[in-house]
XYZ file of C-alpha atoms in Angstrom:
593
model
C -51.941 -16.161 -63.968
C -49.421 -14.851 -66.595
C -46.211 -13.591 -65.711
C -46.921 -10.448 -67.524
C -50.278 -10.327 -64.883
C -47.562 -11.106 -61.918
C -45.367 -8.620 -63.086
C -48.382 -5.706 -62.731
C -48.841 -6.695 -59.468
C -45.223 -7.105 -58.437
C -44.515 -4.535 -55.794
C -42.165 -1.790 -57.670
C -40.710 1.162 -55.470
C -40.203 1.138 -51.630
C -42.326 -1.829 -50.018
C -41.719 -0.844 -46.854
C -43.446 2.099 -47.286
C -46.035 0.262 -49.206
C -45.731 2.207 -52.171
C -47.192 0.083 -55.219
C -46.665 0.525 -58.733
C -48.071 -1.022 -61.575
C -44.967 -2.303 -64.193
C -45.524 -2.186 -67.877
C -44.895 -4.655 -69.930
C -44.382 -3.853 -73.777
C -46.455 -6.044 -75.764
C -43.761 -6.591 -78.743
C -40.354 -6.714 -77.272
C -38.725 -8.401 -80.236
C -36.693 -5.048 -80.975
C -35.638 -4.723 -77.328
C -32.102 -5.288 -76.010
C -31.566 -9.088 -74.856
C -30.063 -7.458 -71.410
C -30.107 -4.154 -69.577
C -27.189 -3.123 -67.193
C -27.896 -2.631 -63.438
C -25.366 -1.500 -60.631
C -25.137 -1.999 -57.149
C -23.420 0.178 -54.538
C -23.329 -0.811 -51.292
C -22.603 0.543 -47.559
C -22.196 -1.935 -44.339
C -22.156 -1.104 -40.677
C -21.961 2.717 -41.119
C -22.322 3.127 -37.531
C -23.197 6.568 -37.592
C -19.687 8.171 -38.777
C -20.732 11.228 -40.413
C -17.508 12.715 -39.115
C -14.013 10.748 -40.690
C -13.251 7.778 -38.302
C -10.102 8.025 -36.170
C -7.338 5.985 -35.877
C -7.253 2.439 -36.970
C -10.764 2.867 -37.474
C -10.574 5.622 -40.168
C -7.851 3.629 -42.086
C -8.055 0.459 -44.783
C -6.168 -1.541 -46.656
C -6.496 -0.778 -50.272
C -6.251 -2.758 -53.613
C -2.500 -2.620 -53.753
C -1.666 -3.189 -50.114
C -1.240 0.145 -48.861
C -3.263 1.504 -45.807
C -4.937 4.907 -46.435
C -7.055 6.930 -44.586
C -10.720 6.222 -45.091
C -14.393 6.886 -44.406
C -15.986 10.309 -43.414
C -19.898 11.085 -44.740
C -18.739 13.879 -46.993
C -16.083 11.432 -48.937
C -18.567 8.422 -49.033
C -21.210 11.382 -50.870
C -18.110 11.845 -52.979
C -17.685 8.557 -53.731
C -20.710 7.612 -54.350
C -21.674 10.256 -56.791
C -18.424 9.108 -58.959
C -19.466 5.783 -59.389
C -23.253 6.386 -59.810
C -24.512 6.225 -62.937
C -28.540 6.081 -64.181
C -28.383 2.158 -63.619
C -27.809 2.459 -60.023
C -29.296 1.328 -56.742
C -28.111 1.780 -53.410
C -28.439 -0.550 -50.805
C -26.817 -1.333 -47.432
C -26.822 -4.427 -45.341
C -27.521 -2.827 -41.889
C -26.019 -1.469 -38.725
C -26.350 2.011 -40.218
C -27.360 3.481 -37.019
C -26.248 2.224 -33.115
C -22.745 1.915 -31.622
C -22.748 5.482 -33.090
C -20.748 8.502 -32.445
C -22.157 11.596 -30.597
C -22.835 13.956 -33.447
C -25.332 10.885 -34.512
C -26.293 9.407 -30.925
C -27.278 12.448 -29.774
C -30.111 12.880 -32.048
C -30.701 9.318 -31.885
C -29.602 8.323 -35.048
C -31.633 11.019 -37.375
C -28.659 13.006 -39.103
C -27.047 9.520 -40.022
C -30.659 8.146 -41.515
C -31.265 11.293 -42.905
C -27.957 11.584 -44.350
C -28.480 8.305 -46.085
C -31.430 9.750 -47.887
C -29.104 12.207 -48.634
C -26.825 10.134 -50.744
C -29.822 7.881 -52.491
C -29.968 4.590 -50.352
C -33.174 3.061 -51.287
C -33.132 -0.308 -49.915
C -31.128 -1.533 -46.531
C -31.342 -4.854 -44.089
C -31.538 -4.196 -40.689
C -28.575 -4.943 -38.147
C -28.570 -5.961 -35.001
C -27.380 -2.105 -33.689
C -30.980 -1.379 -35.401
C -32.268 -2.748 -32.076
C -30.438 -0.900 -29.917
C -33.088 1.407 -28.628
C -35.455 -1.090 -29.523
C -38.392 -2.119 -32.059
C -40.327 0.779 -31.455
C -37.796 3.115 -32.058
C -36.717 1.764 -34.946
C -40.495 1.670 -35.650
C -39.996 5.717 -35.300
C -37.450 5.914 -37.133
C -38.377 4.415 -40.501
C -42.009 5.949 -40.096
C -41.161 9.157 -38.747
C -42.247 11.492 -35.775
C -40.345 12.899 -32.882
C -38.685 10.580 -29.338
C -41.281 10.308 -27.345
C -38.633 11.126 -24.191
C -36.474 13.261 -25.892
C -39.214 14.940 -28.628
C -37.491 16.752 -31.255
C -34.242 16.956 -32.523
C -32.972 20.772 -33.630
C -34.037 19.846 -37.124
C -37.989 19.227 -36.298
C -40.441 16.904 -36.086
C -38.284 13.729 -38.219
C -40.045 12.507 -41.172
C -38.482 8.832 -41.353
C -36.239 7.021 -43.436
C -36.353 8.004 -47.498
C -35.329 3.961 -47.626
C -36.994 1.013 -47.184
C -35.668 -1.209 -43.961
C -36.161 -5.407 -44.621
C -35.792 -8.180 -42.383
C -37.197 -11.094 -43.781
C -36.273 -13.357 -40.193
C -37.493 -10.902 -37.708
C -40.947 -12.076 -36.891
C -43.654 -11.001 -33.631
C -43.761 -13.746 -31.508
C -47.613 -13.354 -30.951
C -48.897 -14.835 -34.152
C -51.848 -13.089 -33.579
C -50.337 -10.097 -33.991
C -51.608 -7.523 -36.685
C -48.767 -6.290 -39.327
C -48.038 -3.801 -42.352
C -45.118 -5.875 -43.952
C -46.445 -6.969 -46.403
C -49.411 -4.523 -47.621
C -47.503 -3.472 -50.865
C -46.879 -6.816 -52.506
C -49.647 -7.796 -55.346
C -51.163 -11.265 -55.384
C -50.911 -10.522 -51.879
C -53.252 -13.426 -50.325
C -51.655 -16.144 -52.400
C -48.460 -14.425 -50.707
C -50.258 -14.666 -47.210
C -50.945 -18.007 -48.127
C -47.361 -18.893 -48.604
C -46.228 -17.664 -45.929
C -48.624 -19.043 -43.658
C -47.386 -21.167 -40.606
C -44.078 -19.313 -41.245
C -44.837 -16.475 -38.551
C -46.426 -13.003 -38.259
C -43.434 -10.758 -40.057
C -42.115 -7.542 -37.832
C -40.850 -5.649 -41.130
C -41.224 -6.000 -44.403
C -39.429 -8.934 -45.740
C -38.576 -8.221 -48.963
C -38.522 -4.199 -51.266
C -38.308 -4.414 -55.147
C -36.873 -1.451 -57.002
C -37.252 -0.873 -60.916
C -34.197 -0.169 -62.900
C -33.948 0.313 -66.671
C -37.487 -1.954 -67.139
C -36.762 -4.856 -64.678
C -37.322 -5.459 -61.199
C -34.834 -6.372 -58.310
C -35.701 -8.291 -55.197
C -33.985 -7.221 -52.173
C -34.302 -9.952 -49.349
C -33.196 -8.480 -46.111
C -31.711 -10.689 -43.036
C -30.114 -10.020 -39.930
C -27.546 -12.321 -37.744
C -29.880 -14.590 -35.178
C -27.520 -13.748 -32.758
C -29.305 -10.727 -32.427
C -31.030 -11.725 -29.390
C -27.774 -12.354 -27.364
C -26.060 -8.614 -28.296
C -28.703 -6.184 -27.606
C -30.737 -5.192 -24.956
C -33.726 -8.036 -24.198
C -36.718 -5.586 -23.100
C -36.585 -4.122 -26.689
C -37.033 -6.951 -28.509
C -39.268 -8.834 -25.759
C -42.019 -9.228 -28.942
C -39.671 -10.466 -31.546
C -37.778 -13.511 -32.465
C -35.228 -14.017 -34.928
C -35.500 -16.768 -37.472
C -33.112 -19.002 -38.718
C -31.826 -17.120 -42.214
C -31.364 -19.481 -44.660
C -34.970 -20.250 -44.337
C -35.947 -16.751 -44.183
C -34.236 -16.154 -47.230
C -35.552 -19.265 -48.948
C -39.051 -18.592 -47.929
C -38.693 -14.579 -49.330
C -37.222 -15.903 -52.528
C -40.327 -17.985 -53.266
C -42.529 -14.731 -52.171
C -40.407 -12.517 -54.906
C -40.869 -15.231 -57.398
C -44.479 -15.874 -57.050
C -44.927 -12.054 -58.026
C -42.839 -12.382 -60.795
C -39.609 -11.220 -59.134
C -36.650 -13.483 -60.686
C -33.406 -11.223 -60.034
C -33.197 -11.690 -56.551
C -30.185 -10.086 -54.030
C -29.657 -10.954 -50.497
C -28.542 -8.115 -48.300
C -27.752 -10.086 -44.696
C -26.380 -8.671 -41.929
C -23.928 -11.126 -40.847
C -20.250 -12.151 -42.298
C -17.108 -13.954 -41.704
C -13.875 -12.817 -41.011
C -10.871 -12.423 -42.884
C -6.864 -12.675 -43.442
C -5.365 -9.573 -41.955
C -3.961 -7.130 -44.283
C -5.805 -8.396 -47.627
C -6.832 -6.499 -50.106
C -10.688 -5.546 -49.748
C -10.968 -7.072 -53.346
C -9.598 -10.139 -52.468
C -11.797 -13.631 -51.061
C -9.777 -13.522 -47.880
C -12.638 -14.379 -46.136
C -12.524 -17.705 -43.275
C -15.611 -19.962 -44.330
C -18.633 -19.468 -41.234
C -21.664 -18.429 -40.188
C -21.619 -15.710 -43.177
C -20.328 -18.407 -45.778
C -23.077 -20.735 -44.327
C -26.080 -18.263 -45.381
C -24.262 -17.760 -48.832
C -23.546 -20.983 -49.967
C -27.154 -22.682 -48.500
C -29.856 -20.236 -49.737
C -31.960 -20.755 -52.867
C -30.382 -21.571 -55.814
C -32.949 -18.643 -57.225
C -30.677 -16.028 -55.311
C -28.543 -14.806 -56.785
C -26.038 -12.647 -54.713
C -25.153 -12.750 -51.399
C -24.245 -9.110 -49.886
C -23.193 -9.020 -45.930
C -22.188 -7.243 -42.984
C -21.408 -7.251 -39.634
C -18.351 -8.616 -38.903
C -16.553 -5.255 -40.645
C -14.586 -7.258 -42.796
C -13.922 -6.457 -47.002
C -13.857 -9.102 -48.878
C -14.910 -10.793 -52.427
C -15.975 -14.132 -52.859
C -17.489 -16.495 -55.623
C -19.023 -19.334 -53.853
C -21.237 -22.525 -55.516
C -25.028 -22.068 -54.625
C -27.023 -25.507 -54.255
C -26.968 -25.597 -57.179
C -23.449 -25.661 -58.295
C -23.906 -21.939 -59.970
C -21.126 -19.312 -59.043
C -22.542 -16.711 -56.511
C -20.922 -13.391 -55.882
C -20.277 -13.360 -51.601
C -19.155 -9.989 -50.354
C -18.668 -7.208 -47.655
C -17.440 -3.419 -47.462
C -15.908 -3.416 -44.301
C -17.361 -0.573 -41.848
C -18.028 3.353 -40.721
C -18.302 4.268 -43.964
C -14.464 3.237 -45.535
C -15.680 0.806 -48.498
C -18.167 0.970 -51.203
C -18.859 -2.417 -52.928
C -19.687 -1.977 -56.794
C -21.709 -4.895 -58.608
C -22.482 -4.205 -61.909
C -24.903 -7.001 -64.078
C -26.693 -7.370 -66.897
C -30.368 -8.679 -66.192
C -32.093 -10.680 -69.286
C -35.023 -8.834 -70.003
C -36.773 -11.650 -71.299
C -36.140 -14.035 -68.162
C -36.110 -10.798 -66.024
C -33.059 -13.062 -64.223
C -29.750 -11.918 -63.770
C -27.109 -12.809 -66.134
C -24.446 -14.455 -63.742
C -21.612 -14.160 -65.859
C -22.135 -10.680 -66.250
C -21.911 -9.972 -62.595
C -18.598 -7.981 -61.995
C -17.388 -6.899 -58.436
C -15.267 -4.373 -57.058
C -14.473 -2.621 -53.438
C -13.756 1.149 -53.702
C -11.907 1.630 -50.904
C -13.585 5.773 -49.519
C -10.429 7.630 -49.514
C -9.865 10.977 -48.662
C -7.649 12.088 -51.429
C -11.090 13.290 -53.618
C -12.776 16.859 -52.951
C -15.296 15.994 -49.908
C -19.094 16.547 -50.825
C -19.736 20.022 -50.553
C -23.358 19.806 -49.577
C -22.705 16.727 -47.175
C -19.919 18.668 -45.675
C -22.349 21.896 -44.914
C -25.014 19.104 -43.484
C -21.755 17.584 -41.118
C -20.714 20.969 -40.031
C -24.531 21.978 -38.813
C -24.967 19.006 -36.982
C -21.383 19.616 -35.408
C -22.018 22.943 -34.239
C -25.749 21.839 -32.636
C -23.548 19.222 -30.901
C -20.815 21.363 -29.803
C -22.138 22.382 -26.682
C -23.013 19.231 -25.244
C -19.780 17.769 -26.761
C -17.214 19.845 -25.480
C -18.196 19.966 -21.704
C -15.277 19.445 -19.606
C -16.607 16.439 -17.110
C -13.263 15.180 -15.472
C -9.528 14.994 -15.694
C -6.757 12.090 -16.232
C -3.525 11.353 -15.303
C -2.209 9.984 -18.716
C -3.918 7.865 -21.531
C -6.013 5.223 -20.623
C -6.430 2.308 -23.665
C -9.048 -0.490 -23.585
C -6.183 -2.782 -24.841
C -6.407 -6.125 -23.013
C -3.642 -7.193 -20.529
C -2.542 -10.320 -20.688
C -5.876 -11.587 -17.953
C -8.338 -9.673 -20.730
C -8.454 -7.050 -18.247
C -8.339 -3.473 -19.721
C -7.585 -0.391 -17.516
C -10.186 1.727 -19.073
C -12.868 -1.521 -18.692
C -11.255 -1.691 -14.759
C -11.783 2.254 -14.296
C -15.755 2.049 -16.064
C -16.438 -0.889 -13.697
C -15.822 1.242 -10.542
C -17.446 3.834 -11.773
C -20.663 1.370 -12.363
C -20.279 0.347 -8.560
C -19.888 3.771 -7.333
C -23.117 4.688 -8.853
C -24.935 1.725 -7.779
C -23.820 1.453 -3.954
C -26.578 3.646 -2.346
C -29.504 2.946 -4.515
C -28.981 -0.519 -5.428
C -26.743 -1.748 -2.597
C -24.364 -3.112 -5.012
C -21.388 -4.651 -3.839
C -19.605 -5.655 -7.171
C -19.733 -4.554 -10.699
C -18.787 -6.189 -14.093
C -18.422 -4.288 -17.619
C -18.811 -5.859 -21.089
C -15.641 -5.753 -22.610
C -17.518 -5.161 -26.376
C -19.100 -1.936 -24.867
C -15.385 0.163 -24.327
C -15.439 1.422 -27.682
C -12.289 4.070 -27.809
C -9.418 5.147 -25.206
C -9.181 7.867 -23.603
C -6.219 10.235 -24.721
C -4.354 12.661 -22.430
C -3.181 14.681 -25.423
C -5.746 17.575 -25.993
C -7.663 17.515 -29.040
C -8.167 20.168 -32.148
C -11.337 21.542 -29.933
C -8.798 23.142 -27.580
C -9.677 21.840 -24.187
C -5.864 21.306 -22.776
C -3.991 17.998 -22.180
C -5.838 15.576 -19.481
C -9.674 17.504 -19.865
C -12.072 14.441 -20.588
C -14.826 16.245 -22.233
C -18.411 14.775 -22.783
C -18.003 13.900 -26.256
C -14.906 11.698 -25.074
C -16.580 10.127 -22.358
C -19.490 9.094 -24.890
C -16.722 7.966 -27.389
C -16.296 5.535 -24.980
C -19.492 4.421 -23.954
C -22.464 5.225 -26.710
C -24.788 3.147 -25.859
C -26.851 4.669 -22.902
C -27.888 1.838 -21.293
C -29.428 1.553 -18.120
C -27.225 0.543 -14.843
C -28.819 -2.534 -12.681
C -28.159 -4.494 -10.017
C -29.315 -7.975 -9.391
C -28.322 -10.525 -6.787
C -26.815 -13.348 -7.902
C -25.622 -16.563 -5.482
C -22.121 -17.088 -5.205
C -22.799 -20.435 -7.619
C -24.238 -17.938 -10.211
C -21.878 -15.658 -9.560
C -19.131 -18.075 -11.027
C -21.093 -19.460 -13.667
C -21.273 -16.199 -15.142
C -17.351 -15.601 -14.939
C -17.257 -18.945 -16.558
C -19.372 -18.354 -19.191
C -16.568 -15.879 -20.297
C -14.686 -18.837 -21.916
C -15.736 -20.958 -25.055
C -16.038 -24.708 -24.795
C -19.680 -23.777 -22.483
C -23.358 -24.545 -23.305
C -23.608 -20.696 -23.771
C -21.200 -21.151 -27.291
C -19.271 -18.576 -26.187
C -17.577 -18.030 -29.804
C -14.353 -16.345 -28.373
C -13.549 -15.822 -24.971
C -14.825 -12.185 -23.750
C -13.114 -11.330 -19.883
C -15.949 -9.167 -18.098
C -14.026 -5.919 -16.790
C -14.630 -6.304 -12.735
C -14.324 -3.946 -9.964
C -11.302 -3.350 -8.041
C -13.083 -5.483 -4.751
C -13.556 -8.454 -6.713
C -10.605 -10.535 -7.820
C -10.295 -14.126 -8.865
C -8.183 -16.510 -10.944
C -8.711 -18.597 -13.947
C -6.978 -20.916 -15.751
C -6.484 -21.555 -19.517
C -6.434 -25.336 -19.164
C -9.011 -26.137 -16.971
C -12.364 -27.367 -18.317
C -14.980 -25.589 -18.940
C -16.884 -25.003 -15.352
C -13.733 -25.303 -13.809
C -11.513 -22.746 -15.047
C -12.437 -19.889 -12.254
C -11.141 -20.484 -8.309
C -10.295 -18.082 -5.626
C -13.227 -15.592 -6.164
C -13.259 -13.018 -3.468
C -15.344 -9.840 -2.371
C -13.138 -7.438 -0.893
C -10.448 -9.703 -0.020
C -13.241 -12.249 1.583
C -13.861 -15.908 -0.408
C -17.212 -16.254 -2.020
C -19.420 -19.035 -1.328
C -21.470 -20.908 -3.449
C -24.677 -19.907 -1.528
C -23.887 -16.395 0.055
C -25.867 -13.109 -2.200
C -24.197 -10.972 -3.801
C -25.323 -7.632 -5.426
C -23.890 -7.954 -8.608
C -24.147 -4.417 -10.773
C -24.136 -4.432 -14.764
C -25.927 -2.985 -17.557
C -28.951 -3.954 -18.717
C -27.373 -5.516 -21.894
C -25.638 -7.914 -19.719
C -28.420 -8.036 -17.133
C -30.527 -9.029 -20.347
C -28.257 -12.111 -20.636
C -26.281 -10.225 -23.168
C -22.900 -11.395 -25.217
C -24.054 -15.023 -24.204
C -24.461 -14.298 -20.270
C -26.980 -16.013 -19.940
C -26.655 -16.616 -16.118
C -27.323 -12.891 -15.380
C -31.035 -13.830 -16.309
C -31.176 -16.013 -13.406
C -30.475 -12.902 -11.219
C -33.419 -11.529 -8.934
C -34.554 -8.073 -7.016
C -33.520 -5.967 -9.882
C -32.941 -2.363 -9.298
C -32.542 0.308 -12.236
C -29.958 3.508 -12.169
C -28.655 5.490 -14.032
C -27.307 5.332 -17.576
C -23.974 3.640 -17.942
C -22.698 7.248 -19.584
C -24.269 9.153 -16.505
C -22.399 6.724 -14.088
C -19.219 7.222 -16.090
C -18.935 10.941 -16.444
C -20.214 11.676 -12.717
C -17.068 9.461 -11.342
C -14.924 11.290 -13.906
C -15.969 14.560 -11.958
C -15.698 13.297 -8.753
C -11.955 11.324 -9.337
C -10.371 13.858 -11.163
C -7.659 13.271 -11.797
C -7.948 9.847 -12.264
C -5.285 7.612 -13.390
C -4.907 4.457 -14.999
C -6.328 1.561 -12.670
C -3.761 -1.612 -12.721
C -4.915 -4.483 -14.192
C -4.186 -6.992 -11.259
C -7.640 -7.952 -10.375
C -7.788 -11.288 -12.304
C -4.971 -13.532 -12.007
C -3.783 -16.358 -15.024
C -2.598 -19.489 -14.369
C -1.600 -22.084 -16.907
């Protein structure tokens, strides 16, 4: 078959929504330009902030060292129209949605995937916060109709993503299982072929979009850590695949239809030097570098996420070839610009051409008039539910870590975890993810006019978006301390960074920085009483954790679960019940060493 042939049955438009267009080939393009110019613009880990972030997370570094305040939908929409011209394509590399504030979480994610569309994404990877309700939801929400708890949001029955959602790695683990991925791409059973013996794909792998004549492949990836940082029941049916062979085995999919230009979007990074600029290659060589240096030498960009860093890198592909490596930082405060040339003749990108640059979303420009009307509606349908009183404090309350990784707002959510589990689950302790205290709480009243110390609901969620589920499981004494040890790196868990789990104010313990591994944690105790190795304890958590979560893997081992309520519910009902409630001290872990 002829490449012109391939090229008519190339997939052009969204695959994901398996729309297929035949391309068109002139016949005599000897008086056609050798190149035509294509731009990127790109969005990572959104996160749902239609509303301008808040302290240090509504700030950035810009290209001459200063830090400005950044993000906000309204100035992103401004942004992006500036710097869009008729070459463009947007694209995002995932974690739009999840982790996301109330005016988003709410509605479960609909205003911030509609507002998206709003602002011309076409093509985006999925994250891992794309899980967090599960595959089915995110099912919903790229297909459309309303929650099937919940039902309709204010707006109507939703009509699903105007973008295409890729994930070339995330596969069904039944390989009998029946799938849609892959019904827009032409030559499609040499394609099946192909990819046979690779796995049964979950989502499309792979969209192509047309610009100025030529089509771009868009190879979508997200981090295989996936599995360890959301909730397990969701994604009971999937697995994650390694992505450098994802990505390898996509590429040779987008070239057997004739696809040559070829752009990973991957949602997974590295980190970086603080206080770089965003157009600097600050960037520490990992997991993120990995993916970007090892897949095919055919690819040729590598666009990521996830770690809500800014950086840009040229790094060698197998090849030896330069290979633009970059990310736009998060909630909406960077857009990256690539702008190429792509041979028309080849249909490859020109490499040399390929010119980078973060625009760092400041709020200096006139806000988006129309996104600003579309923020302020979905504010006001929120307002209610947002600015319920539910409890008072003393004073502020941070989730900054004491010197034992203990935080007092992490110490004051664990209670209120136990509290709600003591009747119906017969807990007797309770741990808290550090990762899931997402803001402080602030004594100071706020513009809405609610007085000093009033916690309302829109605060509390602040803190805690994530609704999961409370559960209690029991856990030996021996289990018990594997899972405090599994809070320190140097275990067969590969803990990448030691994460201290926020405990009750009955259960203390010490640990010590120089012990090994499996040694480090000694005088645990349940209300003042040692713990033994085979005694049962009723250990209460989320289900994130209970799923084995953040690498906790010994939760899995734990037995009679019971459900609650949701970790919010728990939090706002003790809020109400404690008022005022001050700032627990964080004495319950003890360092030594």
């Amino acid at each position: 078959m002829t490449s012109r042939s391939l090229l008519r049955l190339a997939l052009a438009g969204a695959v994901a929504t398996g729309t297929a267009l035949l391309a068109t080939v002139p016949a005599d393009a000897s008086n056609a330009p050798r190149t035509v110019p294509v731009r990127l613009l790109s969005l990572n880990d959104f996160h749902g902030h239609l509303e301008p972030p808040t302290g240090s997370s509504g700030r950035m570094v810009d290209e001459h060292g200063q830090t400005v305040n950044a993000g906000g939908a309204a100035y992103v929409a401004a942004h992006m129209k500036a710097h869009t011209d008729r070459n463009t394509i947007a694209v995002a590399q995932g974690d739009l949605i999840g982790a996301t504030p109330l005016i988003s979480a709410a509605y479960h994610d609909e205003p911030s995937v509609e507002f998206l569309g709003k602002i011309g994404l076409k093509v985006a990877a999925v994250g891992n916060h794309e899980f967090d309700e599960g595959y089915d939801e995110l099912r919903r929400i790229m297909k459309g109709g309303c929650h099937p708890v919940d039902g309709c949001s204010p707006a109507g029955q939703w009509k699903g993503a105007r973008f295409d959602y890729v994930g070339a790695n995330v596969l069904f683990k039944n390989p009998n299982e029946k799938t849609d991925a892959l019904a827009a791409l032409g030559n499609q059973a040499a394609v099946e072929k192909l990819m046979s013996g690779w796995g049964v794909p979950a989502l499309p792998p792979v969209s192509v979009k047309w610009m100025n004549g030529v089509p771009i492949g868009f190879i979508g990836l997200v981090t295989t850590s996936t599995p360890n940082i959301v909730t397990a029941e969701g994604i009971k049916d999937l697995t994650f695949a390694d992505e450098v062979k994802a990505a390898n085995l996509a590429s040779r999919v987008l070239k057997l239809v004739g696809v040559k230009a070829q752009v990973v979007l991957v949602h997974e990074g590295d980190q970086v030097t603080a206080g770089q600029s965003p157009d600097a290659c600050s960037a520490v060589p990992g997991v993120g570098n990995r993916i970007a240096t090892q897949v095919a030498p055919e690819i040729d960009m590598v666009l990521s996420g996830h770690s809500h860093q800014a950086y840009l890198c040229t790094v060698k592909d197998p090849s030896g070839r330069d290979r633009l490596y970059s990310q736009g930082g998060s909630f909406g405060r960077v857009i990256t610009q690539v702008d190429m040339k792509v041979d028309v003749r080849t249909l490859d990108i020109v490499r040399s051409s390929v010119v980078a640059d973060n625009h760092v979303v400041t709020r200096t420009v006139t806000p988006d008039r129309d996104i600003s009307d579309f923020v302020d509606l979905w504010k006001e349908r929120v307002a209610e539910v947002a600015d319920k009183p539910v409890g008072r404090i003393t004073a502020d309350i941070p989730n900054t870590a004491a010197p034992s990784g203990e935080t007092p707002l992490g110490d004051l959510i664990a209670d209120a975890q136990l509290a709600a589990t003591k009747a119906g689950g017969n807990a007797q302790i309770a741990l808290m993810n550090p990762g899931g205290v997402r803001a402080p709480l602030t004594y100071a009243g706020s513009p809405a006019g609610e007085g000093d110390g009033v916690v309302t609901y829109g605060e509390a969620f602040t803190v805690q978006p994530f609704n999961n589920l409370m559960q209690v499981v029991t856990l030996t004494g021996a289990q018990l301390k594997t899972v405090l040890e599994q809070q320190f790196t140097g275990g067969p868990n590969n803990q990448a960074f030691t994460k201290i789990l926020q405990p009750s104010a009955n259960l203390t313990y010490t640990y010590s920085r120089s012990a090994a591994w499996g040694s480090k944690v000694s005088d645990l105790r349940i209300d003042g009483t040692p713990v033994t190795d085979t005694q049962a304890i009723r250990v209460a958590a989320n289900n994130f954790l209970v799923g084995g979560g953040d690498a906790f893997l010994a939760f899995r081992d734990g037995t009679d679960a019971w459900s609650g309520p949701l970790d919010i519910d728990a939090f706002v009902a003790y809020l109400g019940e404690h008022s005022p409630a001050a700032p627990p001290a964080t004495n319950r872990i003890t360092v030594v060493d």
